[in-house]
Tab-separated table of N, CA, C and O in Angstrom:
chain	number	residue	atom	x	y	z
A	1	UNK	N	-5.984	7.031	3.486
A	1	UNK	CA	-5.862	6.470	2.299
A	1	UNK	C	-4.847	5.108	2.316
A	1	UNK	O	-5.209	4.068	2.119
A	2	UNK	N	-4.034	5.516	2.744
A	2	UNK	CA	-2.621	4.651	3.358
A	2	UNK	C	-3.101	3.452	4.177
A	2	UNK	O	-2.617	2.325	4.099
A	3	UNK	N	-3.636	3.861	5.298
A	3	UNK	CA	-4.217	3.036	6.286
A	3	UNK	C	-5.039	2.051	5.623
A	3	UNK	O	-5.374	0.573	5.804
A	4	UNK	N	-6.179	2.366	4.741
A	4	UNK	CA	-6.875	1.152	4.043
A	4	UNK	C	-6.308	0.588	3.219
A	4	UNK	O	-6.492	-0.938	2.780
A	5	UNK	N	-5.235	1.136	2.501
A	5	UNK	CA	-4.114	0.284	1.544
A	5	UNK	C	-3.369	-1.088	2.367
A	5	UNK	O	-3.393	-1.802	1.601
A	6	UNK	N	-2.670	-0.305	3.334
A	6	UNK	CA	-2.346	-1.363	4.134
A	6	UNK	C	-3.262	-2.676	4.964
A	6	UNK	O	-2.708	-3.722	4.918
A	7	UNK	N	-4.437	-2.046	5.258
A	7	UNK	CA	-5.531	-3.074	5.818
A	7	UNK	C	-5.754	-4.080	4.557
A	7	UNK	O	-5.782	-5.514	4.887
A	8	UNK	N	-6.043	-3.668	3.453
A	8	UNK	CA	-6.087	-4.465	2.326
A	8	UNK	C	-5.074	-5.502	2.025
A	8	UNK	O	-5.475	-6.708	1.712
A	9	UNK	N	-3.899	-4.563	2.087
A	9	UNK	CA	-2.746	-5.734	1.793
A	9	UNK	C	-2.556	-6.756	2.882
A	9	UNK	O	-2.401	-7.795	2.815
A	10	UNK	N	-2.439	-6.447	4.104
A	10	UNK	CA	-2.433	-7.178	5.142
A	10	UNK	C	-3.639	-8.551	5.244
A	10	UNK	O	-3.064	-9.281	5.766
A	11	UNK	N	-4.718	-8.185	4.806
A	11	UNK	CA	-5.420	-9.343	4.602
A	11	UNK	C	-5.764	-9.814	2.987
A	11	UNK	O	-6.566	-10.865	3.043
A	12	UNK	N	-5.042	-9.856	2.690
A	12	UNK	CA	-4.685	-10.272	0.889
A	12	UNK	C	-5.921	-9.806	0.139
A	12	UNK	O	-6.360	-10.501	-0.579
A	13	UNK	N	-6.547	-8.654	0.305
A	13	UNK	CA	-7.822	-8.395	-0.523
A	13	UNK	C	-6.805	-7.406	-1.891
A	13	UNK	O	-6.143	-6.378	-1.391
A	14	UNK	N	-7.778	-7.400	-2.576
A	14	UNK	CA	-7.487	-6.973	-4.003
A	14	UNK	C	-8.620	-5.769	-4.018
A	14	UNK	O	-9.835	-6.297	-4.312
A	15	UNK	N	-8.411	-4.541	-3.822
A	15	UNK	CA	-9.609	-3.946	-3.863
A	15	UNK	C	-9.043	-2.380	-4.490
A	15	UNK	O	-7.965	-2.220	-4.724
A	16	UNK	N	-9.898	-1.622	-4.834
A	16	UNK	CA	-9.681	-0.139	-5.604
A	16	UNK	C	-10.103	0.779	-4.582
A	16	UNK	O	-11.229	0.679	-4.022
A	17	UNK	N	-9.459	1.871	-4.657
A	17	UNK	CA	-9.623	2.816	-3.584
A	17	UNK	C	-9.797	4.280	-4.003
A	17	UNK	O	-9.093	4.687	-4.949
A	18	UNK	N	-10.806	4.696	-4.277
A	18	UNK	CA	-11.798	5.969	-4.873
A	18	UNK	C	-11.467	7.058	-4.000
A	18	UNK	O	-12.309	6.743	-2.938
A	19	UNK	N	-11.000	8.020	-4.196
A	19	UNK	CA	-10.850	9.298	-3.469
A	19	UNK	C	-12.147	10.445	-4.085
A	19	UNK	O	-11.580	10.646	-5.537
A	20	UNK	N	-12.941	10.627	-3.618
A	20	UNK	CA	-14.265	11.448	-4.175
A	20	UNK	C	-14.348	12.798	-3.272
A	20	UNK	O	-14.981	12.291	-2.343
A	21	UNK	N	-13.834	13.873	-3.460
A	21	UNK	CA	-14.007	15.268	-2.721
A	21	UNK	C	-12.532	15.686	-2.234
A	21	UNK	O	-11.456	14.909	-1.744
A	22	UNK	N	-12.541	16.848	-2.674
A	22	UNK	CA	-11.084	17.553	-2.195
A	22	UNK	C	-10.253	17.293	-3.004
A	22	UNK	O	-8.798	17.772	-2.638
A	23	UNK	N	-10.074	16.398	-4.227
A	23	UNK	CA	-9.050	16.201	-4.820
A	23	UNK	C	-8.596	17.273	-6.026
A	23	UNK	O	-9.663	17.874	-6.467
A	24	UNK	N	-7.188	17.644	-6.153
A	24	UNK	CA	-6.795	18.418	-7.035
A	24	UNK	C	-5.411	18.556	-7.079
A	24	UNK	O	-4.747	17.535	-6.731
A	25	UNK	N	-5.030	19.406	-7.893
A	25	UNK	CA	-3.249	19.350	-8.084
A	25	UNK	C	-2.346	19.231	-7.094
A	25	UNK	O	-1.214	18.797	-7.102
A	26	UNK	N	-3.185	20.162	-5.921
A	26	UNK	CA	-1.922	19.965	-4.946
A	26	UNK	C	-1.770	18.727	-3.981
A	26	UNK	O	-1.122	18.223	-3.233
A	27	UNK	N	-2.884	17.548	-4.064
A	27	UNK	CA	-2.762	16.355	-3.216
A	27	UNK	C	-3.094	15.479	-4.364
A	27	UNK	O	-2.820	14.144	-3.717
A	28	UNK	N	-3.384	15.432	-5.459
A	28	UNK	CA	-2.919	14.049	-6.414
A	28	UNK	C	-2.093	13.378	-5.922
A	28	UNK	O	-2.312	11.806	-6.166
A	29	UNK	N	-0.896	13.856	-6.382
A	29	UNK	CA	0.073	13.083	-6.221
A	29	UNK	C	0.198	12.164	-4.679
A	29	UNK	O	0.369	11.144	-4.695
A	30	UNK	N	0.099	12.686	-3.721
A	30	UNK	CA	0.096	12.158	-2.179
A	30	UNK	C	-1.084	11.038	-2.188
A	30	UNK	O	-0.873	10.358	-1.584
A	31	UNK	N	-2.029	11.392	-2.987
A	31	UNK	CA	-3.393	10.506	-2.686
A	31	UNK	C	-3.179	9.348	-3.465
A	31	UNK	O	-3.210	8.071	-3.106
A	32	UNK	N	-2.232	9.605	-4.551
A	32	UNK	CA	-2.020	8.195	-5.424
A	32	UNK	C	-0.829	7.475	-4.904
A	32	UNK	O	-0.891	6.358	-4.826
A	33	UNK	N	-0.171	8.311	-4.112
A	33	UNK	CA	1.188	7.401	-3.423
A	33	UNK	C	0.854	6.887	-2.173
A	33	UNK	O	1.242	5.619	-2.049
A	34	UNK	N	-0.175	7.244	-1.764
A	34	UNK	CA	-0.925	6.787	-0.295
A	34	UNK	C	-1.851	5.294	-0.839
A	34	UNK	O	-1.880	4.535	0.063
A	35	UNK	N	-1.773	5.080	-2.060
A	35	UNK	CA	-2.763	4.096	-2.551
A	35	UNK	C	-4.171	4.210	-3.361
A	35	UNK	O	-4.899	3.158	-3.680
A	36	UNK	N	-4.474	5.431	-3.717
A	36	UNK	CA	-5.571	5.392	-4.213
A	36	UNK	C	-5.507	5.148	-5.747
A	36	UNK	O	-4.442	5.669	-6.440
A	37	UNK	N	-6.537	4.112	-6.280
A	37	UNK	CA	-6.435	4.139	-7.759
A	37	UNK	C	-7.261	5.171	-8.442
A	37	UNK	O	-6.861	5.424	-9.695
A	38	UNK	N	-8.278	5.461	-7.698
A	38	UNK	CA	-9.167	6.536	-8.678
A	38	UNK	C	-9.367	7.663	-7.937
A	38	UNK	O	-9.627	7.750	-6.821
A	39	UNK	N	-9.045	9.070	-8.925
A	39	UNK	CA	-9.133	10.338	-8.007
A	39	UNK	C	-10.361	10.846	-8.752
A	39	UNK	O	-10.500	11.012	-10.049
A	40	UNK	N	-11.541	11.366	-8.080
A	40	UNK	CA	-12.612	11.784	-8.537
A	40	UNK	C	-12.327	13.459	-8.609
A	40	UNK	O	-12.549	13.950	-7.084
A	41	UNK	N	-12.314	14.262	-9.141
A	41	UNK	CA	-12.263	15.999	-9.265
A	41	UNK	C	-13.669	16.417	-9.380
A	41	UNK	O	-13.480	16.482	-10.779
A	42	UNK	N	-14.321	17.089	-8.857
A	42	UNK	CA	-15.395	17.963	-9.555
A	42	UNK	C	-14.946	19.471	-9.626
A	42	UNK	O	-14.569	19.959	-10.447
A	43	UNK	N	-15.311	19.866	-8.466
A	43	UNK	CA	-15.084	21.547	-8.506
A	43	UNK	C	-13.282	21.630	-8.940
A	43	UNK	O	-13.649	22.966	-9.535
A	44	UNK	N	-12.579	21.242	-8.705
A	44	UNK	CA	-11.279	21.350	-9.140
A	44	UNK	C	-11.027	21.733	-10.540
A	44	UNK	O	-10.281	22.207	-10.993
A	45	UNK	N	-11.956	20.534	-11.406
A	45	UNK	CA	-11.913	20.855	-12.829
A	45	UNK	C	-12.741	21.733	-13.474
A	45	UNK	O	-12.818	22.557	-14.344
A	46	UNK	N	-13.822	22.095	-12.679
A	46	UNK	CA	-15.103	22.895	-13.260
A	46	UNK	C	-15.238	24.086	-12.765
A	46	UNK	O	-16.003	24.776	-13.416
A	47	UNK	N	-14.808	24.429	-11.630
A	47	UNK	CA	-14.747	25.659	-11.124
A	47	UNK	C	-14.660	26.787	-11.832
A	47	UNK	O	-15.307	28.249	-11.468
A	48	UNK	N	-13.719	26.788	-13.273
A	48	UNK	CA	-13.861	28.333	-13.918
A	48	UNK	C	-14.277	28.140	-15.188
A	48	UNK	O	-13.810	28.729	-16.276
A	49	UNK	N	-15.277	27.166	-15.584
A	49	UNK	CA	-15.851	26.782	-16.678
A	49	UNK	C	-14.930	26.141	-17.697
A	49	UNK	O	-13.838	25.833	-17.532
A	50	UNK	N	-15.764	25.578	-19.105
A	50	UNK	CA	-15.300	24.944	-19.770
A	50	UNK	C	-14.079	25.219	-20.460
A	50	UNK	O	-13.205	24.342	-20.977
A	51	UNK	N	-13.644	26.379	-20.659
A	51	UNK	CA	-12.318	26.663	-21.054
A	51	UNK	C	-11.204	26.397	-20.671
A	51	UNK	O	-10.022	26.191	-20.935
A	52	UNK	N	-11.472	25.918	-19.409
A	52	UNK	CA	-10.521	25.590	-18.350
A	52	UNK	C	-10.143	24.193	-18.130
A	52	UNK	O	-9.427	23.594	-17.365
A	53	UNK	N	-11.190	23.279	-18.274
A	53	UNK	CA	-11.228	21.651	-18.013
A	53	UNK	C	-9.947	21.134	-18.360
A	53	UNK	O	-9.413	20.642	-17.538
A	54	UNK	N	-9.681	20.985	-19.577
A	54	UNK	CA	-8.381	20.548	-20.217
A	54	UNK	C	-7.193	20.777	-19.365
A	54	UNK	O	-6.379	19.892	-18.663
A	55	UNK	N	-6.873	22.364	-18.806
A	55	UNK	CA	-5.614	22.356	-18.268
A	55	UNK	C	-5.799	21.962	-16.813
A	55	UNK	O	-4.752	21.580	-16.515
A	56	UNK	N	-6.988	21.859	-16.153
A	56	UNK	CA	-7.329	21.349	-14.744
A	56	UNK	C	-7.106	20.081	-14.656
A	56	UNK	O	-6.421	19.331	-14.092
A	57	UNK	N	-7.659	19.153	-15.769
A	57	UNK	CA	-7.457	17.965	-15.679
A	57	UNK	C	-5.782	17.436	-15.535
A	57	UNK	O	-5.317	16.337	-15.151
A	58	UNK	N	-5.072	18.098	-16.636
A	58	UNK	CA	-4.005	17.920	-17.032
A	58	UNK	C	-2.859	18.128	-15.880
A	58	UNK	O	-2.284	17.164	-15.614
A	59	UNK	N	-3.221	19.096	-15.103
A	59	UNK	CA	-2.661	19.520	-13.963
A	59	UNK	C	-2.675	18.322	-12.603
A	59	UNK	O	-1.902	18.074	-12.108
A	60	UNK	N	-3.964	17.789	-12.743
A	60	UNK	CA	-4.294	16.878	-11.780
A	60	UNK	C	-3.762	15.392	-12.378
A	60	UNK	O	-2.903	14.778	-11.555
A	61	UNK	N	-3.671	15.185	-13.545
A	61	UNK	CA	-2.714	13.954	-13.867
A	61	UNK	C	-1.457	13.843	-13.693
A	61	UNK	O	-0.653	13.419	-13.343
A	62	UNK	N	-0.339	15.273	-14.018
A	62	UNK	CA	0.798	15.672	-14.005
A	62	UNK	C	1.221	15.498	-12.290
A	62	UNK	O	2.237	15.205	-12.175
A	63	UNK	N	0.565	16.069	-11.592
A	63	UNK	CA	0.628	15.745	-9.978
A	63	UNK	C	0.799	14.138	-9.726
A	63	UNK	O	1.794	13.777	-8.517
A	64	UNK	N	0.422	13.451	-10.796
A	64	UNK	CA	0.494	11.943	-10.053
A	64	UNK	C	1.149	11.039	-11.010
A	64	UNK	O	1.748	9.804	-10.741
A	65	UNK	N	2.004	11.688	-12.187
A	65	UNK	CA	2.991	11.244	-12.759
A	65	UNK	C	4.321	11.062	-11.845
A	65	UNK	O	4.698	11.803	-11.048
A	66	UNK	N	4.953	9.844	-12.331
A	66	UNK	CA	6.065	9.623	-11.428
A	66	UNK	C	6.006	9.056	-10.189
A	66	UNK	O	7.027	9.232	-9.486
A	67	UNK	N	4.973	9.093	-9.661
A	67	UNK	CA	4.523	8.816	-8.237
A	67	UNK	C	4.333	7.384	-8.220
A	67	UNK	O	3.498	6.923	-8.788
A	68	UNK	N	5.151	6.823	-6.993
A	68	UNK	CA	4.944	5.148	-6.785
A	68	UNK	C	4.183	4.876	-5.770
A	68	UNK	O	4.301	5.585	-4.669
A	69	UNK	N	3.192	4.645	-6.161
A	69	UNK	CA	1.952	3.985	-5.045
A	69	UNK	C	2.439	3.145	-3.870
A	69	UNK	O	3.609	2.059	-4.210
């Protein structure tokens, strides 16, 4: 992610970087800090059923709070 963000910046390109796959609370902050704009989390949110969706989404969001890309 960081390498793609640097390449885009070096070339004067404005683009969005999306990470789809393997995203969860443990790495969401690092991905955002590296330059990802959009994080797609499937199994990290859905794995324990609807009762846990909100808490899992909040954990992923919290991991990216106060992180400077």
